[in-house]
Coordinates of C-alpha atoms in Angstrom, one line a residue:
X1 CA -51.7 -9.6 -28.9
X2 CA -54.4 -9.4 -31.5
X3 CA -52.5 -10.6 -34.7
X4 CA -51.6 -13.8 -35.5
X5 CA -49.2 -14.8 -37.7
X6 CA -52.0 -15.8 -40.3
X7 CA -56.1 -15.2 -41.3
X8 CA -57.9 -17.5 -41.9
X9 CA -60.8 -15.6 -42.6
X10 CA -58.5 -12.3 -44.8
X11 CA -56.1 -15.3 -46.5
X12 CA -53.5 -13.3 -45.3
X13 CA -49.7 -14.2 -43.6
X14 CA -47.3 -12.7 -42.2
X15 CA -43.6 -13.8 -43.3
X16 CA -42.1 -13.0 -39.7
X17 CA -43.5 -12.4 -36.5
X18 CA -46.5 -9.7 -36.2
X19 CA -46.3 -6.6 -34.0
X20 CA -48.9 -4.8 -32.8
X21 CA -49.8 -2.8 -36.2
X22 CA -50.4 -6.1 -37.9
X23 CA -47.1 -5.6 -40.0
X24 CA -44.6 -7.7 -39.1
X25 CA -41.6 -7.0 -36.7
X26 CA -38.9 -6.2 -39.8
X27 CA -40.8 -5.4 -42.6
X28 CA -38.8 -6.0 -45.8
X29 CA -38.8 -4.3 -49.2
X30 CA -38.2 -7.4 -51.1
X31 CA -40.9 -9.5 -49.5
X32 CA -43.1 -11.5 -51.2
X33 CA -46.0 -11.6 -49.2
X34 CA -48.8 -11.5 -47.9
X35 CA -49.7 -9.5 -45.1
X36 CA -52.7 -7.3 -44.5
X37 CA -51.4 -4.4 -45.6
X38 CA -49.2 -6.4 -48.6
X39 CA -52.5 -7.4 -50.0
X40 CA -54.6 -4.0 -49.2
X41 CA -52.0 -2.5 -51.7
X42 CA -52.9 -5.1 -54.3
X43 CA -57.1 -5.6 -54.0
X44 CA -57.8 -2.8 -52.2
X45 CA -61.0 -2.8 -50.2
X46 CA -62.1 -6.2 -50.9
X47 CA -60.4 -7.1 -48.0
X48 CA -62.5 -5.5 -45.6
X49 CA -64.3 -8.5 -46.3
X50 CA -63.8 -12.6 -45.6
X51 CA -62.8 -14.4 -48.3
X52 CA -64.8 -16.9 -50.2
X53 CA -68.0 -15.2 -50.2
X54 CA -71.3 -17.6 -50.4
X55 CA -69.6 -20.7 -48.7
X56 CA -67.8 -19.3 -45.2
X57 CA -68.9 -17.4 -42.4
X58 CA -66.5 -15.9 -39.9
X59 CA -65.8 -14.8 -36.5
X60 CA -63.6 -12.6 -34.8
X61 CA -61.3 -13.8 -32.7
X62 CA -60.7 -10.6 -30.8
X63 CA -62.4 -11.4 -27.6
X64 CA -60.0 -11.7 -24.8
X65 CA -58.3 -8.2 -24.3
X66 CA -54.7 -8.7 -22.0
X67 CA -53.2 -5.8 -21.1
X68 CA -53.2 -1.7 -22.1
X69 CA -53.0 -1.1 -26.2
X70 CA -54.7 0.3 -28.6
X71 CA -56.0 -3.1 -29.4
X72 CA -57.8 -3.1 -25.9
X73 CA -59.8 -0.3 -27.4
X74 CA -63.0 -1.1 -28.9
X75 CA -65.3 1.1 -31.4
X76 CA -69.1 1.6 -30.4
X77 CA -71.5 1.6 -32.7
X78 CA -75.2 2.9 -32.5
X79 CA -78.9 1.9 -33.4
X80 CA -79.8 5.4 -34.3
X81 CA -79.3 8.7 -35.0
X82 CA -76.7 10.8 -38.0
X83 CA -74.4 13.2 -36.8
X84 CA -72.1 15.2 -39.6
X85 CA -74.7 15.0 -42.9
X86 CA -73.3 17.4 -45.3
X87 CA -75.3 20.2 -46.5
X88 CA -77.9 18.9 -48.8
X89 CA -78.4 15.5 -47.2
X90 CA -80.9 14.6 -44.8
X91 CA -81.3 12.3 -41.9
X92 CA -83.3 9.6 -44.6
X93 CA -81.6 5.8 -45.2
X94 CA -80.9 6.6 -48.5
X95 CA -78.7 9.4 -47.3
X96 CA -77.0 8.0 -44.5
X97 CA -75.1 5.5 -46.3
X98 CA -71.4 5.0 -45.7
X99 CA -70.1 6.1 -49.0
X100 CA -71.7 9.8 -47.9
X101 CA -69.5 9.4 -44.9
X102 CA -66.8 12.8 -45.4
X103 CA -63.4 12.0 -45.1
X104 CA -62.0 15.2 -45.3
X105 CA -59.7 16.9 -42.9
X106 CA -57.7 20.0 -41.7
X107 CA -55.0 21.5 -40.1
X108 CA -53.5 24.6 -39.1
X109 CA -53.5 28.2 -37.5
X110 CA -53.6 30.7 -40.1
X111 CA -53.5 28.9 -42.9
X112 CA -55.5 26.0 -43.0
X113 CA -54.0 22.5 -44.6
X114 CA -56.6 20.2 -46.3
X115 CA -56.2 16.6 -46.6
X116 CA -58.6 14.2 -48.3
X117 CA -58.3 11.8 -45.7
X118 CA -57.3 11.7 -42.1
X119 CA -53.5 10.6 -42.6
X120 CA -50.0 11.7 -43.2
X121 CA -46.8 9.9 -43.6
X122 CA -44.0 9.4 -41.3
X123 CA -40.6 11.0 -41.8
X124 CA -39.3 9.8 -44.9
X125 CA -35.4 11.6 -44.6
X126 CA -32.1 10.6 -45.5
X127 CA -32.2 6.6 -44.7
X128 CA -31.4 4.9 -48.3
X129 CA -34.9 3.0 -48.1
X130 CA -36.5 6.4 -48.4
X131 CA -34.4 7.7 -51.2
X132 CA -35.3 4.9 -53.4
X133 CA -38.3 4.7 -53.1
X134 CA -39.3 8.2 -52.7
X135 CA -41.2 8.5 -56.2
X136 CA -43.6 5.9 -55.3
X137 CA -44.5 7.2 -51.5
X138 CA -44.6 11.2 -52.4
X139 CA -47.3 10.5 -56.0
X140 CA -49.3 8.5 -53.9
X141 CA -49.6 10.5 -51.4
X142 CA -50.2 13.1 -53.5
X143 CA -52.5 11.7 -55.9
X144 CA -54.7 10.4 -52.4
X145 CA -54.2 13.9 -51.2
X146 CA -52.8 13.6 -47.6
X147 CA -49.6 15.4 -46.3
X148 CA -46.0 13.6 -47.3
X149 CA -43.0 14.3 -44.3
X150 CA -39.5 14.8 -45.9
X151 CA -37.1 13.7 -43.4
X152 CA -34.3 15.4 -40.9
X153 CA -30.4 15.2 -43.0
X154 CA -31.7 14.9 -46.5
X155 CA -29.4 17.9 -47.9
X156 CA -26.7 17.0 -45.5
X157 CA -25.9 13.1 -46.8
X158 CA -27.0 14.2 -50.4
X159 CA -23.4 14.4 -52.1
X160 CA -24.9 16.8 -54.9
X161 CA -25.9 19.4 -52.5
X162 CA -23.4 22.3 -52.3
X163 CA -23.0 23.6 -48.8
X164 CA -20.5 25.7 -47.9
X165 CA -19.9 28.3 -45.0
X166 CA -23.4 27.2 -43.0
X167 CA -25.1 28.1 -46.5
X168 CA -26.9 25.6 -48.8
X169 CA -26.6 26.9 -52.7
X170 CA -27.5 23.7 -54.1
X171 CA -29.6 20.8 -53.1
X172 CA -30.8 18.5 -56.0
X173 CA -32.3 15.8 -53.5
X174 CA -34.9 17.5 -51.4
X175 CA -35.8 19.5 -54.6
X176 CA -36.8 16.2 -56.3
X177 CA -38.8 15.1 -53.5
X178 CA -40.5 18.5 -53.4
X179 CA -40.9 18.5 -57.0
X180 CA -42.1 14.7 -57.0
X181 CA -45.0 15.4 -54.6
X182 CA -46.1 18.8 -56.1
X183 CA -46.4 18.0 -59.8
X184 CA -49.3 15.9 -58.6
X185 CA -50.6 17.5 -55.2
X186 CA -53.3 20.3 -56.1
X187 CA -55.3 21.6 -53.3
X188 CA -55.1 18.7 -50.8
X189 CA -52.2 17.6 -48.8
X190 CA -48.8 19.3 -48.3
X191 CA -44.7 19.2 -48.3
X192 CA -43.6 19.1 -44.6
X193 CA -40.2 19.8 -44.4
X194 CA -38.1 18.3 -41.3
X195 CA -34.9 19.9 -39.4
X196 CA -32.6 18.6 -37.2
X197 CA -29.5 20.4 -35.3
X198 CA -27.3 19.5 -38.3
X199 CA -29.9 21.2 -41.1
X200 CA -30.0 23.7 -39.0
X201 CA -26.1 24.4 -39.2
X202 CA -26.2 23.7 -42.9
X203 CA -28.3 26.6 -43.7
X204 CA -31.4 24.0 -45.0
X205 CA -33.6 26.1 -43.6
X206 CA -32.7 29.7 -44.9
X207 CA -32.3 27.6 -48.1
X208 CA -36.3 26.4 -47.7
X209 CA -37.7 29.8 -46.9
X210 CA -35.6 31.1 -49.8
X211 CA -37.0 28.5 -52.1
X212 CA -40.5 27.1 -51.3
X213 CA -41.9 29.9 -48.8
X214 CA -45.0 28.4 -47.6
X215 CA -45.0 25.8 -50.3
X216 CA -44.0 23.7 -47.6
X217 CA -44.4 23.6 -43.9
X218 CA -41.2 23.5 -41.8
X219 CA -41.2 20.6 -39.2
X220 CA -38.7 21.1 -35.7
X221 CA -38.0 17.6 -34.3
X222 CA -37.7 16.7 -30.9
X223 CA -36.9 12.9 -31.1
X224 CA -39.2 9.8 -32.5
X225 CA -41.1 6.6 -31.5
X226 CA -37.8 4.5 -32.5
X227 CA -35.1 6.4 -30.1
X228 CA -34.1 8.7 -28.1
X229 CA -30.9 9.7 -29.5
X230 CA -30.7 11.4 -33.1
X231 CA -30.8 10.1 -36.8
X232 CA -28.9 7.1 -37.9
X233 CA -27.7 6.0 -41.2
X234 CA -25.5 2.8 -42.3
X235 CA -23.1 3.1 -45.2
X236 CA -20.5 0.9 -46.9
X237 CA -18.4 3.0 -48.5
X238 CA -15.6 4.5 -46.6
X239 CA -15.4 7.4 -49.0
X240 CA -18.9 8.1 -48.5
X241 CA -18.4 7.9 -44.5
X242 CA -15.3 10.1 -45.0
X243 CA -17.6 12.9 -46.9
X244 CA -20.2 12.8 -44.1
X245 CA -17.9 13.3 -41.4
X246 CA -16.4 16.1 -43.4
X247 CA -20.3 17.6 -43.2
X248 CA -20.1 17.8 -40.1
X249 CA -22.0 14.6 -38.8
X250 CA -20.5 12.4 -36.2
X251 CA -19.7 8.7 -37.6
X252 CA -18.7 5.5 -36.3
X253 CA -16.4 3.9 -36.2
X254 CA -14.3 7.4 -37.3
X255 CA -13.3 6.2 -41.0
X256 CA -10.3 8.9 -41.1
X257 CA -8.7 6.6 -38.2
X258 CA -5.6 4.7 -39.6
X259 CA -6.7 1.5 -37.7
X260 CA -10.3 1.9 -38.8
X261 CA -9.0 2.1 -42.5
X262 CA -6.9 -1.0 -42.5
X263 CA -9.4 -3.1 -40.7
X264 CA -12.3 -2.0 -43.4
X265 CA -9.8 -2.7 -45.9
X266 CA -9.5 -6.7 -44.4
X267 CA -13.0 -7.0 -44.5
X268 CA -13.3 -6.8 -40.4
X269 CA -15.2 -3.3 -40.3
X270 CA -18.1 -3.3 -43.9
X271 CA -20.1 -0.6 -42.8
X272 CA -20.3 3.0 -40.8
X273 CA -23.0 4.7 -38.8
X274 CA -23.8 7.9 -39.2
X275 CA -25.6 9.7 -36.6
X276 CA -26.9 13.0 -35.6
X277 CA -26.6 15.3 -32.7
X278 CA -28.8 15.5 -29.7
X279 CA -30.6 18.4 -29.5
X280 CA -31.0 21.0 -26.5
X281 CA -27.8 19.7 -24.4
X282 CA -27.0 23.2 -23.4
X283 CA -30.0 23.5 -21.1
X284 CA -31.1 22.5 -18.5
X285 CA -34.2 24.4 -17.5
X286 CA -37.9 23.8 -18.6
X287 CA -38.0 28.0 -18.9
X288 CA -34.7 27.9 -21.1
X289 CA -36.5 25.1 -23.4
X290 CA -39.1 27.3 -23.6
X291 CA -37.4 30.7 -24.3
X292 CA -34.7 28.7 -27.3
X293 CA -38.3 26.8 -28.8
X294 CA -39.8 30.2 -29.0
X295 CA -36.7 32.0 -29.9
X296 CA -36.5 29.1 -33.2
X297 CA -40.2 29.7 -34.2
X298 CA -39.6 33.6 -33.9
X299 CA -36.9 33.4 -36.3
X300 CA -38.3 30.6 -38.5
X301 CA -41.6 33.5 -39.5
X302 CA -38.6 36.1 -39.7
X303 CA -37.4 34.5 -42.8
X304 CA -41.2 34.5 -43.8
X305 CA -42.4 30.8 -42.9
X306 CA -45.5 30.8 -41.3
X307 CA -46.5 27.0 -41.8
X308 CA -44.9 25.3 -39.1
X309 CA -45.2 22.1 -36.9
X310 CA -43.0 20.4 -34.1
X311 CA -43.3 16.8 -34.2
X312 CA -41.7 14.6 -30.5
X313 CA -41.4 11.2 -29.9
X314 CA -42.0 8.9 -26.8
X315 CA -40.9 10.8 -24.0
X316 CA -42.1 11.3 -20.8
X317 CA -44.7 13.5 -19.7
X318 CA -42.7 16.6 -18.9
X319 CA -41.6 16.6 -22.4
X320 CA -45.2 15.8 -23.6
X321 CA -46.1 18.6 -21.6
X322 CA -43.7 20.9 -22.5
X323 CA -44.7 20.2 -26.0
X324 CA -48.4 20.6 -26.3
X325 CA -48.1 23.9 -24.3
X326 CA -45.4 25.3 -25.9
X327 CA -46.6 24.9 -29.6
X328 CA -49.7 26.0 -28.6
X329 CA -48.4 29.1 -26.9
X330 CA -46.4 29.8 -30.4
X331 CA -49.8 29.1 -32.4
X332 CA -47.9 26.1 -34.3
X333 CA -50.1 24.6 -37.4
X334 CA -49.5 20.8 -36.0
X335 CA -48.0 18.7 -33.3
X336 CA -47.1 15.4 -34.0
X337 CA -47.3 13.1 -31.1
X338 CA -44.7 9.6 -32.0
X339 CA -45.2 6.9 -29.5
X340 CA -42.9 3.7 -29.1
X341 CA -41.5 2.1 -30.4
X342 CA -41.1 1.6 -34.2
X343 CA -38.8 2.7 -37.1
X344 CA -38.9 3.6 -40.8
X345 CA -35.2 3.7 -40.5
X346 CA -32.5 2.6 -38.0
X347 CA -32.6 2.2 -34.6
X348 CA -31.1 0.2 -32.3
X349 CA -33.5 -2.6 -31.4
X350 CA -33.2 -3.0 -28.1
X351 CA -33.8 1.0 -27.7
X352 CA -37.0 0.0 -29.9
X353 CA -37.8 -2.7 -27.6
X354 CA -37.5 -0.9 -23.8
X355 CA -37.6 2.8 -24.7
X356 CA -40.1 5.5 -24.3
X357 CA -43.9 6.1 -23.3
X358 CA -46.3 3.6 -25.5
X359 CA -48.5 5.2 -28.0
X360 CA -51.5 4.4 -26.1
X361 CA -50.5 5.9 -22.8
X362 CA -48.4 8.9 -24.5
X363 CA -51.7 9.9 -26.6
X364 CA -54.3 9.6 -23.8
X365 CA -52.2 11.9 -21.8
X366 CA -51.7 14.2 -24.8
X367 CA -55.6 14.5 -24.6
X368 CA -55.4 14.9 -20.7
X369 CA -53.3 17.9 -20.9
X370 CA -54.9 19.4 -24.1
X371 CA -57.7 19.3 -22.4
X372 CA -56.6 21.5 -19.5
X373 CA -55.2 24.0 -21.8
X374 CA -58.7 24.1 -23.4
X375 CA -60.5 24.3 -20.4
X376 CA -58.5 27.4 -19.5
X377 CA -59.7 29.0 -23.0
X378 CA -56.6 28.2 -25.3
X379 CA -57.1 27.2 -28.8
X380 CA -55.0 24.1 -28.4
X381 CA -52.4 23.0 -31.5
X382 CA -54.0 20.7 -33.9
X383 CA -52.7 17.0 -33.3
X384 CA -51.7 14.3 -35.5
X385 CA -50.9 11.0 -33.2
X386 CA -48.3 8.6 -34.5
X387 CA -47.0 5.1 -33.0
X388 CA -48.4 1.7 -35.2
X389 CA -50.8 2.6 -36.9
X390 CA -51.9 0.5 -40.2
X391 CA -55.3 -0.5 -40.3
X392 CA -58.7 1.1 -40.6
X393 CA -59.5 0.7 -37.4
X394 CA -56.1 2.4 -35.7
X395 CA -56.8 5.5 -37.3
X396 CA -60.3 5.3 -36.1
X397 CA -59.0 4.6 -32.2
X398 CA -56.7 7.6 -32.6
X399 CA -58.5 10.2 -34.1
X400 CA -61.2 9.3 -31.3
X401 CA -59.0 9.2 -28.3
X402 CA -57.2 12.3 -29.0
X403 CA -60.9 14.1 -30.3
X404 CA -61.2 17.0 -30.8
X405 CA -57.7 18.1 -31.1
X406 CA -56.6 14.8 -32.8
X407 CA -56.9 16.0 -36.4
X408 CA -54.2 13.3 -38.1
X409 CA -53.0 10.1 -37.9
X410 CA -49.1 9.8 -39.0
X411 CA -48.5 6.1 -40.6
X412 CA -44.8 5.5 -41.2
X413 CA -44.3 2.0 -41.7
X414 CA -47.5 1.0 -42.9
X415 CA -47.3 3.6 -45.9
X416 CA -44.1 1.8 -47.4
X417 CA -45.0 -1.1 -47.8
X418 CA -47.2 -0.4 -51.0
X419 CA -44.4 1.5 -52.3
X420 CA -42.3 -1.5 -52.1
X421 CA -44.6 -4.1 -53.4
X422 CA -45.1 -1.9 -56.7
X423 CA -42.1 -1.3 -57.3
X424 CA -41.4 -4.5 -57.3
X425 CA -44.5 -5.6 -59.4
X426 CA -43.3 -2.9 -61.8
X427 CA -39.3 -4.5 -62.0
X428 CA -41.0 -7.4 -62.8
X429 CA -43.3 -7.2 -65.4
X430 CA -40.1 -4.2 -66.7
X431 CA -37.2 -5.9 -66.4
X432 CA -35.5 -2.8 -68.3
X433 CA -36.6 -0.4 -65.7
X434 CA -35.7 -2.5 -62.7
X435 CA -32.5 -1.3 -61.9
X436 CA -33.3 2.2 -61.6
X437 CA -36.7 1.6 -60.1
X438 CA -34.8 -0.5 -57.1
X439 CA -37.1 -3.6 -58.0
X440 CA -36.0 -6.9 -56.2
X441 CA -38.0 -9.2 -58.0
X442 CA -37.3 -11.3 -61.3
X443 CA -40.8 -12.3 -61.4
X444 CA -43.7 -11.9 -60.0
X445 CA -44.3 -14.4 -56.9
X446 CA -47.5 -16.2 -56.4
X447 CA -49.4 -14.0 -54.2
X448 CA -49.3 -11.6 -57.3
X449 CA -49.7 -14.0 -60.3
X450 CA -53.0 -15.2 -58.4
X451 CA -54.6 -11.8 -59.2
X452 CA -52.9 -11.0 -62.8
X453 CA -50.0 -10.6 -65.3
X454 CA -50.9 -6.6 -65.7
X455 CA -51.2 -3.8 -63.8
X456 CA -54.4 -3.0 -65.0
X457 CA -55.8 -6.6 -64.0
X458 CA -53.3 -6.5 -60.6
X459 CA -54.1 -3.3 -58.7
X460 CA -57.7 -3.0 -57.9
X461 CA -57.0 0.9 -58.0
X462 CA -55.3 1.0 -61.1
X463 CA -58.6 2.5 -63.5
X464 CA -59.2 5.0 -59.9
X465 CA -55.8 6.3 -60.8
X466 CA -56.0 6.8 -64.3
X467 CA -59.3 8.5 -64.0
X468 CA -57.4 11.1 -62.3
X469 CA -54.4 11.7 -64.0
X470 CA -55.5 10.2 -67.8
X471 CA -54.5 7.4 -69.9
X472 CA -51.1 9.5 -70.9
X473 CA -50.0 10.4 -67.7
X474 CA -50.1 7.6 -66.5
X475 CA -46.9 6.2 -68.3
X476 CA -45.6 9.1 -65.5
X477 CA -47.2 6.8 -62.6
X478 CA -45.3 4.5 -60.6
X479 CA -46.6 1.2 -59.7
X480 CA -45.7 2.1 -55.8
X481 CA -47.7 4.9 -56.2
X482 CA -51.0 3.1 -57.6
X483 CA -50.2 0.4 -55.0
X484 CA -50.7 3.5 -52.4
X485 CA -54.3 4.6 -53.9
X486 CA -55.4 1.2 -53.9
X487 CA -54.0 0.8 -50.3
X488 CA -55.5 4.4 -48.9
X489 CA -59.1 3.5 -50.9
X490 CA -59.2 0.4 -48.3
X491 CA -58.2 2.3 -45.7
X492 CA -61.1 4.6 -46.3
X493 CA -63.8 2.6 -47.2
X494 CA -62.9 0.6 -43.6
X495 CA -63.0 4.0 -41.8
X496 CA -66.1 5.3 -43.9
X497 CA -68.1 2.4 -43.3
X498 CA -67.0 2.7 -39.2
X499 CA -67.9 6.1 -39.1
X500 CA -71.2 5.2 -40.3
X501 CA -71.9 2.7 -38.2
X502 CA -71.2 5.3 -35.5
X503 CA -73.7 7.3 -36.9
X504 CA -70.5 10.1 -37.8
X505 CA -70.5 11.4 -41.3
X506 CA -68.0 14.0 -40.7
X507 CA -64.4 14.1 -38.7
X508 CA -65.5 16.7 -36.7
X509 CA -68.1 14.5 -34.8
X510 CA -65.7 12.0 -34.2
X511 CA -65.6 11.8 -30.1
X512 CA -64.1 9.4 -27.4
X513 CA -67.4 8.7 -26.7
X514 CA -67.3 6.4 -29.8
X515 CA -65.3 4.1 -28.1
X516 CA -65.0 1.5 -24.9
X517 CA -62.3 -0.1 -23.5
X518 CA -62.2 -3.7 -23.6
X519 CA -60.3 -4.1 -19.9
X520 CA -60.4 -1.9 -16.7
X521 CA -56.8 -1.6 -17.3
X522 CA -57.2 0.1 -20.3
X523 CA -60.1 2.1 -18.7
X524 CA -58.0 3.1 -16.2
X525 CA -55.7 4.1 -18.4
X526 CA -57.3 6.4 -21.3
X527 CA -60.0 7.5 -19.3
X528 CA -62.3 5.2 -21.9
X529 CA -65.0 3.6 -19.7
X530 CA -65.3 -0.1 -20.0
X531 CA -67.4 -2.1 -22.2
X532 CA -70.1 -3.0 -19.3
X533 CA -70.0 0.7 -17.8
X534 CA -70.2 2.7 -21.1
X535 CA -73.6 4.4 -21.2
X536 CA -74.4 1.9 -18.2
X537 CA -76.7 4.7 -16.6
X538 CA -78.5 6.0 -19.9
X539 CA -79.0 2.1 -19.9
X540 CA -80.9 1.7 -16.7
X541 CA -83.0 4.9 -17.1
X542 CA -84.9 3.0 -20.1
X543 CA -85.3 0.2 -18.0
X544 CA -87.1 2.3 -15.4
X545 CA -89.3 5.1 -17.9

């Protein structure tokens, strides 16, 4: 394990235990502080820094790697060279600085998505944490300019919607998120739109290709990084649990049982689960997989959607297989690979805990075979790799592992957090608004006071914002949202000034060969020689010219 549970050298804590991403294990929406990420969304990149500038130094205690993770990985950096100068710069110092480092990304077949920076969210569906705080994930993402991921079941828990006969005529939800994200999106970033066997009954995605066209792209799902089964939900309300059963969705314990009933009614049964159907239990053949996926895409660009992406979770590496090859065979615009084991939602933790391929050993296989489809002269489905991933340096170690097909790195849980923190900042210093914002505190805590009584004087990306939208839309901007810029800036100053130490200004030279691994384990594993054998030969012919 890299992460403590507090640094020294950052000033930050975490309230529970860490997990590998930094965060801790249960991340909470009221929490007052002050992870890595907690703080990123408040100072932004000044954290990329030690604290207490003039009278510290500080070391990394990240010298001892145990075991196979991403954290085992290790980023090389160079003495010379620039690879990646945009047009108009030249190889000179004074051009090869890390705020020239380019950012930008893309995705996609025929039509090409463009991101501002190499990330996307998770799948932010019909789990209550994602409803409220939609406003504040979806403007921040658009306003940074990177691809936001509705989730699988919004239309089918929203009790507005109006579905009737396999046919959606109304759905006020996901047309708020969609509407939420575009008002501010522009040319970067997009609406990916996730279905599940349920949506698929319910007519969401006729509904979609009606509606949005190639607004949005449409997602198939074949599982996550949390579980292996489908899509869960808790509610408290046994009417509520009586109208999703009546759409169709199986929920337990059954709240039309008489049994059920009295017992919730005595206080001995408070909440439901609602969960989804697996998907594909009617075959049993890799060839019949293949012939229904093909059979879904086929029909999907019948109804006119040509944007389209399949993301999978942490199985094993038939299914990866299966996956890679099979959206590249239907010329999908993304595959997004989810390793285990974390949630945005819920899932059973001990499923968390013991299910499913680790990111680091899913993705380094997901090169492995994209690889051999390349080799045999395929055009291989862009990648985005998801599984932990918070910090500067994750995204780096992904998008290098899986280079060149890597072209994203999904955050889910990581990409919360700042809408969290300001909405709470916002409840605060609102109290009027806090109710309808879903703000949990009465006043700011201490980690917050420390830096200011204002937005303007709180977020360190407040003034980055406004010069965007301008001084009277930004009545319109949510604190979460401005937390998100402020978190994303650090993000990318960390990966600009890593690229440039790589001597990469552009994503497209990013290459495994800008990492080593910090054990033979991990070598073994990824394919990443070790520290001491990485460019070992190139070594020794200097030593002999």
């Amino acid at each position: 394990m890299r992460f403590s549970k507090s640094n020294d050298v950052l000033g930050t804590t975490n309230r529970g235990n860490p997990a590998e991403s930094s965060l801790c294990t249960l991340c909470r929406a009221d929490c007052q502080g002050k992870c890595e990420t907690f703080m990123s969304s408040l100072v932004g990149r000044a954290l990329i820094y030690p604290r207490s500038f003039g009278i510290v130094t500080a070391g990394a205690n990240n010298t001892t790697h145990v075991g196979v993770s991403y954290n085992s990985l290790r980023i090389q950096g160079r003495a010379y060279g620039a690879h990646g100068l945009a047009p108009g710069l030249s190889s000179d110092p004074d051009d090869c600085t890390f705020p020239n480092v380019s950012l930008e990304t893309s995705f996609g077949r025929e039509i090409k998505t463009k991101a501002r920076m190499p990330i996307m969210t998770g799948a932010l569906g019909s789990t209550i944490i994602a409803q409220k705080y939609w406003d504040s994930f979806a403007i921040g993402a658009a306003l940074v300019g990177v691809p936001v991921v509705i989730g699988e079941n919004v239309v089918g828990v929203d009790r507005q919607s109006v579905i009737s006969k396999g046919k959606v005529t109304k759905a006020p939800e996901l047309e708020r998120r969609v509407e939420s994200y575009t008002r501010y999106n522009g040319d970067y970033g997009a609406i990916i739109i996730q279905v599940n066997v349920e949506d698929t009954r319910n007519g969401v995605i006729e509904y979609i290709a009606e509606k949005y066209g190639n607004q949005c792209i449409i997602e198939l799902k074949w599982g996550q990084g949390a579980k292996d089964i489908g899509g869960e939900i808790q509610v408290h309300s046994i009417e509520y649990a009586k109208f999703l059963k009546n759409r169709g969705y199986i929920v337990d314990p059954d709240p039309e049982t008489e049994w059920v009933q009295t017992a919730f009614e005595k206080g001995a049964i408070t909440s439901f689960a609602r969960h989804s159907r697996l998907g594909a239990t009617n075959l049993s053949k890799v060839d019949q997989v293949r012939e229904d996926f093909m059979k879904s895409v086929d029909y999907l660009r019948s109804l006119g959607l040509q944007r389209i992406s399949l993301k999978t979770g942490a199985y094993g590496m038939e299914e990866l297989a299966m996956a890679i090859k099979f959206a590249t065979d239907a010329k999908l615009d993304l595959l997004t690979i989810d390793g285990a084991g974390g949630g945005t939602g819920m899932s059973p933790w001990n499923m968390m805990q013991s299910w499913g391929v680790p990111s680091i050993n899913l993705h380094a296989k997901a090169y492995e075979y994209a690889s051999i489809l390349a080799a045999s002269g395929q055009q291989v489905v862009d990648m985005s790799f998801a599984g932990g991933f918070a910090l500067e340096d994750h995204i780096f170690k992904a998008l290098a592992l899986g280079a060149p097909f890597t072209k994203l790195v999904c955050m889910g849980r990581a990409i919360m957090i700042p809408g969290f923190l300001g909405t709470n900042i916002e409840g605060a210093l609102h109290p009027d608004r806090r109710e309808k914002i879903h703000g949990n505190w009465d006043q700011l805590p201490k980690t917050v006071k420390d830096l200011g009584s204002s937005p303007e004087e709180i977020f360190a990306g407040y003034y980055d914002v406004e010069e965007r939208v301008g001084k009277e839309e930004m009545k319109n901007i949510p604190y979460g949202a401005i937390a998100f810029w402020t978190m994303a800036d650090k993000l990318a100053c960390g990966m600009q000034q890593m690229m440039a130490g790589a001597r990469k200004f552009s994503m497209d030279k990013i290459s495994r060969s800008d990492l080593f691994s910090g054990n033979r384990e991990t070598a073994l594993e990824t394919g990443i020689p070790h520290v001491a054998e990485a460019n070992d030969e190139t070594a020794k012919k200097i030593l002999a010219s």
